[in-house]
């Protein structure tokens, strides 16, 4: 393993599974009792915002009580100790990377602890309930707040920064994502074309894995601390 100059890490729901948060597409998945088209599309929100708000309000306590696991902690350690930039891009709306001590995490699918005003576009912290009556603290308009979660049919967040990171990384690591939701599922291809070495960590083989050089199977809470240890041991080579 060589010394890298720009490391980019993409995380998905699998990294938070050992923190007790269900992944999206497992049999007991997060959307199990709620059809995805009713809680995670922009059309659903436009047609029935109260239903969508209720879903995320119910989810919040579950997400907030979760604690970072060994994989989140190992990545935070890597960011602090590696002698080159280590960027974390996450599809997760939880904030377990931040709770583990990571900084400047790019939340391309938004965050469950925030809401965005559809009138003025500003984001507010929203750890408590948000509903169809909630006023925007910035523009004062009521009833225009949406969970700051990117629904199917909306654009991803922070994409300019993500694109520039992918184009200059020399190590790209994907952790705990099924790789079926684009554009995130295509990040590996951009990194590979930029010349990066590419690693995939997952419990099981995924379908969209053509651009990965290496596949490491197992629970992220075990495989990621071991991988980070190796990177740190080889950092001066
Ligand atoms: P998925 O539920 O599609 O995939 C989770 C992946 O994690 C699967 O491939 C599992 O095999 C793997 N996995 C489960 N437990 C693991 C563990 N302990 N260690 C390692 N891997 C494990 O979740 P995502 O790929 O993140 O968007 O889903 C992508 C997006 O789909 C989500 O961000 C969500 C949804 O649309 C929004 O909410 C906006």
Short mmCIF file of C-alpha atoms and ligand atoms in Angstrom, two decimals:
data_model
loop_
_atom_site.label_atom_id
_atom_site.label_comp_id
_atom_site.label_asym_id
_atom_site.label_seq_id
_atom_site.Cartn_x
_atom_site.Cartn_y
_atom_site.Cartn_z
CA UNK A 1 0.00 0.00 0.00
CA UNK A 2 1.45 3.34 -1.09
CA UNK A 3 1.20 6.83 0.35
CA UNK A 4 -1.76 8.69 -1.11
CA UNK A 5 -2.14 12.42 -1.74
CA UNK A 6 -5.94 12.75 -1.84
CA UNK A 7 -8.22 10.16 -0.32
CA UNK A 8 -11.97 10.23 -0.94
CA UNK A 9 -14.36 8.05 1.03
CA UNK A 10 -17.99 7.49 0.07
CA UNK A 11 -20.23 6.03 2.74
CA UNK A 12 -23.73 4.55 2.60
CA UNK A 13 -26.27 3.12 5.01
CA UNK A 14 -24.15 -0.01 5.65
CA UNK A 15 -21.61 1.95 7.71
CA UNK A 16 -24.34 2.89 10.17
CA UNK A 17 -25.90 -0.60 10.36
CA UNK A 18 -23.76 -1.59 13.36
CA UNK A 19 -24.96 1.58 15.10
CA UNK A 20 -28.46 0.12 14.97
CA UNK A 21 -29.81 2.02 11.95
CA UNK A 22 -31.54 -0.13 9.35
CA UNK A 23 -30.21 0.13 5.80
CA UNK A 24 -32.63 1.04 3.03
CA UNK A 25 -32.81 -2.11 0.98
CA UNK A 26 -32.50 -4.88 3.59
CA UNK A 27 -35.55 -6.98 4.41
CA UNK A 28 -36.16 -4.99 7.61
CA UNK A 29 -35.17 -1.79 5.76
CA UNK A 30 -35.97 1.76 6.73
CA UNK A 31 -38.74 2.02 4.18
CA UNK A 32 -40.22 -1.39 4.99
CA UNK A 33 -43.58 -0.10 6.14
CA UNK A 34 -43.59 2.95 3.93
CA UNK A 35 -43.48 2.74 0.12
CA UNK A 36 -40.50 4.79 -1.06
CA UNK A 37 -42.67 6.74 -3.47
CA UNK A 38 -44.73 7.99 -0.48
CA UNK A 39 -41.86 9.24 1.70
CA UNK A 40 -38.84 9.91 -0.48
CA UNK A 41 -39.98 11.59 -3.67
CA UNK A 42 -40.54 15.26 -4.31
CA UNK A 43 -43.97 14.46 -5.79
CA UNK A 44 -45.00 12.75 -2.53
CA UNK A 45 -43.92 15.81 -0.56
CA UNK A 46 -45.81 18.17 -2.85
CA UNK A 47 -48.97 16.04 -2.65
CA UNK A 48 -48.94 15.18 1.06
CA UNK A 49 -46.31 17.13 3.03
CA UNK A 50 -47.89 16.23 6.39
CA UNK A 51 -47.41 12.49 5.76
CA UNK A 52 -43.76 13.00 4.76
CA UNK A 53 -43.06 15.28 7.75
CA UNK A 54 -44.61 12.66 10.09
CA UNK A 55 -42.36 9.95 8.66
CA UNK A 56 -39.14 11.93 9.26
CA UNK A 57 -40.32 13.25 12.65
CA UNK A 58 -40.83 9.64 13.75
CA UNK A 59 -37.44 8.63 12.42
CA UNK A 60 -35.52 11.41 14.17
CA UNK A 61 -35.40 10.01 17.75
CA UNK A 62 -34.19 6.66 16.38
CA UNK A 63 -31.41 8.31 14.41
CA UNK A 64 -30.42 10.73 17.19
CA UNK A 65 -30.01 7.97 19.77
CA UNK A 66 -27.57 6.04 17.53
CA UNK A 67 -23.89 6.23 18.41
CA UNK A 68 -20.95 6.06 15.99
CA UNK A 69 -19.40 2.63 15.64
CA UNK A 70 -15.81 1.51 15.12
CA UNK A 71 -15.95 2.29 11.38
CA UNK A 72 -17.02 5.93 11.86
CA UNK A 73 -14.37 6.34 14.59
CA UNK A 74 -11.63 4.82 12.43
CA UNK A 75 -12.42 7.25 9.57
CA UNK A 76 -12.28 10.21 11.96
CA UNK A 77 -8.90 8.97 13.15
CA UNK A 78 -7.72 8.64 9.55
CA UNK A 79 -8.73 12.25 8.84
CA UNK A 80 -6.76 13.45 11.84
CA UNK A 81 -3.64 11.33 11.46
CA UNK A 82 -3.13 10.87 7.73
CA UNK A 83 -0.63 13.36 6.29
CA UNK A 84 -2.85 14.21 3.27
CA UNK A 85 -6.49 15.29 2.85
CA UNK A 86 -9.11 12.63 3.58
CA UNK A 87 -12.57 13.71 2.40
CA UNK A 88 -15.77 12.02 3.46
CA UNK A 89 -18.80 12.09 1.19
CA UNK A 90 -21.84 10.46 2.72
CA UNK A 91 -25.23 9.42 1.39
CA UNK A 92 -26.41 9.05 4.97
CA UNK A 93 -28.76 11.58 6.49
CA UNK A 94 -27.59 10.64 9.99
CA UNK A 95 -24.70 12.64 11.48
CA UNK A 96 -22.67 9.75 12.88
CA UNK A 97 -19.49 10.84 11.08
CA UNK A 98 -19.67 14.21 12.87
CA UNK A 99 -20.46 12.47 16.17
CA UNK A 100 -17.33 10.37 15.65
CA UNK A 101 -15.27 13.56 15.27
CA UNK A 102 -15.06 13.92 11.49
CA UNK A 103 -15.11 17.42 10.08
CA UNK A 104 -16.43 18.87 6.84
CA UNK A 105 -18.50 15.84 5.86
CA UNK A 106 -20.25 16.32 2.52
CA UNK A 107 -23.88 15.25 2.96
CA UNK A 108 -24.96 14.79 -0.65
CA UNK A 109 -28.39 13.45 0.39
CA UNK A 110 -28.94 16.04 3.13
CA UNK A 111 -29.30 15.71 6.89
CA UNK A 112 -32.24 14.59 9.00
CA UNK A 113 -31.44 17.22 11.66
CA UNK A 114 -32.09 20.08 9.23
CA UNK A 115 -34.97 21.58 7.28
CA UNK A 116 -34.84 23.80 4.21
CA UNK A 117 -37.22 26.63 3.38
CA UNK A 118 -38.75 26.29 -0.08
CA UNK A 119 -39.42 30.04 -0.07
CA UNK A 120 -35.96 31.47 0.66
CA UNK A 121 -33.75 28.38 0.27
CA UNK A 122 -32.07 28.78 3.68
CA UNK A 123 -31.37 25.80 5.91
CA UNK A 124 -32.26 25.63 9.60
CA UNK A 125 -31.27 23.20 12.34
CA UNK A 126 -34.28 21.01 13.08
CA UNK A 127 -33.67 18.37 15.71
CA UNK A 128 -37.30 18.59 16.83
CA UNK A 129 -40.47 18.10 14.81
CA UNK A 130 -41.09 20.08 11.63
CA UNK A 131 -44.58 20.24 10.14
CA UNK A 132 -46.75 22.09 7.66
CA UNK A 133 -47.13 25.01 10.10
CA UNK A 134 -43.44 25.55 10.88
CA UNK A 135 -42.13 29.05 10.11
CA UNK A 136 -38.78 29.75 8.54
CA UNK A 137 -36.50 31.53 11.06
CA UNK A 138 -34.91 33.47 8.19
CA UNK A 139 -37.77 34.76 5.97
CA UNK A 140 -40.62 34.20 8.45
CA UNK A 141 -42.90 32.40 5.96
CA UNK A 142 -44.87 29.50 7.49
CA UNK A 143 -45.67 26.17 5.84
CA UNK A 144 -42.77 26.06 3.38
CA UNK A 145 -40.27 23.96 5.34
CA UNK A 146 -39.14 20.66 3.86
CA UNK A 147 -36.87 18.10 5.56
CA UNK A 148 -33.36 18.85 4.25
CA UNK A 149 -33.26 15.44 2.62
CA UNK A 150 -32.72 15.00 -1.09
CA UNK A 151 -35.75 13.22 -2.48
CA UNK A 152 -35.87 11.26 -5.71
CA UNK A 153 -36.44 13.93 -8.36
CA UNK A 154 -34.17 16.51 -6.70
CA UNK A 155 -30.54 17.46 -7.29
CA UNK A 156 -27.81 16.25 -4.98
CA UNK A 157 -26.08 18.73 -2.67
CA UNK A 158 -22.41 19.86 -2.78
CA UNK A 159 -21.88 18.35 -6.22
CA UNK A 160 -19.31 20.89 -7.47
CA UNK A 161 -17.04 20.14 -4.54
CA UNK A 162 -17.65 16.38 -4.87
CA UNK A 163 -16.82 16.42 -8.56
CA UNK A 164 -13.58 18.29 -8.00
CA UNK A 165 -12.56 15.90 -5.19
CA UNK A 166 -13.26 12.84 -7.34
CA UNK A 167 -11.22 14.22 -10.23
CA UNK A 168 -8.11 14.65 -8.14
CA UNK A 169 -8.25 11.67 -5.75
CA UNK A 170 -5.73 8.86 -5.91
CA UNK A 171 -7.58 6.55 -3.52
CA UNK A 172 -11.37 6.12 -3.62
CA UNK A 173 -13.04 3.99 -0.97
CA UNK A 174 -16.71 3.03 -0.97
CA UNK A 175 -18.18 1.69 2.27
CA UNK A 176 -21.59 0.08 2.87
CA UNK A 177 -23.50 1.20 -0.17
CA UNK A 178 -25.45 -1.00 -2.56
CA UNK A 179 -24.39 1.20 -5.49
CA UNK A 180 -27.82 1.33 -7.06
CA UNK A 181 -28.65 5.01 -6.53
CA UNK A 182 -27.08 7.39 -9.04
CA UNK A 183 -25.25 9.74 -9.26
CA UNK A 184 -23.40 8.47 -6.13
CA UNK A 185 -23.14 4.99 -7.67
CA UNK A 186 -21.15 6.56 -10.53
CA UNK A 187 -18.53 8.27 -8.33
CA UNK A 188 -16.23 5.25 -8.54
CA UNK A 189 -16.15 5.54 -12.32
CA UNK A 190 -15.10 9.22 -12.18
CA UNK A 191 -12.40 8.39 -9.62
CA UNK A 192 -11.18 5.44 -11.66
CA UNK A 193 -10.91 7.58 -14.81
CA UNK A 194 -8.94 10.11 -12.74
CA UNK A 195 -6.44 7.33 -12.03
CA UNK A 196 -7.43 6.46 -8.46
CA UNK A 197 -7.07 3.07 -6.83
CA UNK A 198 -10.57 1.96 -5.88
CA UNK A 199 -11.72 -0.16 -2.91
CA UNK A 200 -15.18 -1.42 -2.09
CA UNK A 201 -16.14 -2.52 1.43
CA UNK A 202 -19.45 -4.31 1.83
CA UNK A 203 -21.04 -7.24 3.61
CA UNK A 204 -21.70 -8.92 0.29
CA UNK A 205 -20.92 -8.57 -3.42
CA UNK A 206 -22.80 -5.68 -5.04
CA UNK A 207 -24.09 -5.53 -8.59
CA UNK A 208 -22.46 -2.27 -9.70
CA UNK A 209 -18.84 -3.11 -8.93
CA UNK A 210 -17.02 -3.10 -12.26
CA UNK A 211 -14.78 -0.10 -11.49
CA UNK A 212 -13.48 -1.36 -8.15
CA UNK A 213 -9.94 -2.78 -8.00
CA UNK A 214 -10.54 -4.52 -4.71
CA UNK A 215 -13.57 -5.84 -2.84
CA UNK A 216 -13.34 -6.41 0.87
CA UNK A 217 -16.23 -8.33 2.37
CA UNK A 218 -17.27 -8.12 5.99
CA UNK A 219 -18.77 -5.82 8.56
CA UNK A 220 -17.49 -2.26 8.28
CA UNK A 221 -16.97 -2.13 12.05
CA UNK A 222 -14.24 -4.76 11.61
CA UNK A 223 -12.86 -4.18 8.11
CA UNK A 224 -12.53 -0.37 8.27
CA UNK A 225 -10.44 -0.11 11.47
CA UNK A 226 -8.07 -2.74 9.99
CA UNK A 227 -7.86 -0.84 6.69
CA UNK A 228 -7.21 2.47 8.45
CA UNK A 229 -4.47 0.85 10.52
CA UNK A 230 -2.81 -0.32 7.28
CA UNK A 231 -3.07 3.14 5.68
CA UNK A 232 -1.56 4.77 8.75
CA UNK A 233 1.23 2.20 8.98
CA UNK A 234 2.16 2.87 5.35
CA UNK A 235 1.70 6.63 5.41
CA UNK A 236 5.42 7.40 5.15
CA UNK A 237 6.27 4.87 2.39
P1 LIG B 1 -28.66 0.45 0.80
O1 LIG B 1 -29.63 0.02 1.84
O2 LIG B 1 -29.11 0.44 -0.61
O3 LIG B 1 -27.34 -0.45 0.88
C1 LIG B 1 -26.67 -0.68 2.07
C2 LIG B 1 -25.48 -1.56 1.77
O4 LIG B 1 -24.74 -1.73 2.98
C3 LIG B 1 -25.83 -2.94 1.25
O5 LIG B 1 -25.07 -3.20 0.06
C4 LIG B 1 -25.39 -3.90 2.39
O6 LIG B 1 -24.87 -5.13 1.91
C5 LIG B 1 -24.30 -3.08 3.06
N1 LIG B 1 -24.13 -3.36 4.51
C6 LIG B 1 -25.07 -3.64 5.43
N2 LIG B 1 -24.53 -3.78 6.65
C7 LIG B 1 -23.19 -3.59 6.51
C8 LIG B 1 -22.08 -3.60 7.39
N3 LIG B 1 -22.22 -3.84 8.69
N4 LIG B 1 -20.85 -3.36 6.87
C9 LIG B 1 -20.67 -3.13 5.54
N5 LIG B 1 -21.69 -3.10 4.66
C10 LIG B 1 -22.94 -3.33 5.12
O7 LIG B 1 -28.13 1.91 1.23
P2 LIG B 1 -27.38 3.01 0.36
O8 LIG B 1 -26.55 2.40 -0.71
O9 LIG B 1 -26.74 3.95 1.30
O10 LIG B 1 -31.21 8.22 -0.08
O11 LIG B 1 -28.63 3.75 -0.32
C11 LIG B 1 -28.40 4.86 -1.13
C12 LIG B 1 -29.54 5.84 -0.97
O12 LIG B 1 -30.76 5.18 -1.23
C13 LIG B 1 -29.74 6.39 0.42
O13 LIG B 1 -28.85 7.45 0.74
C14 LIG B 1 -31.15 6.87 0.39
C15 LIG B 1 -31.82 5.94 -0.61
O14 LIG B 1 -32.39 6.62 -1.67
C16 LIG B 1 -31.90 9.13 0.65
O15 LIG B 1 -32.45 8.92 1.70
C17 LIG B 1 -31.93 10.49 0.05
#
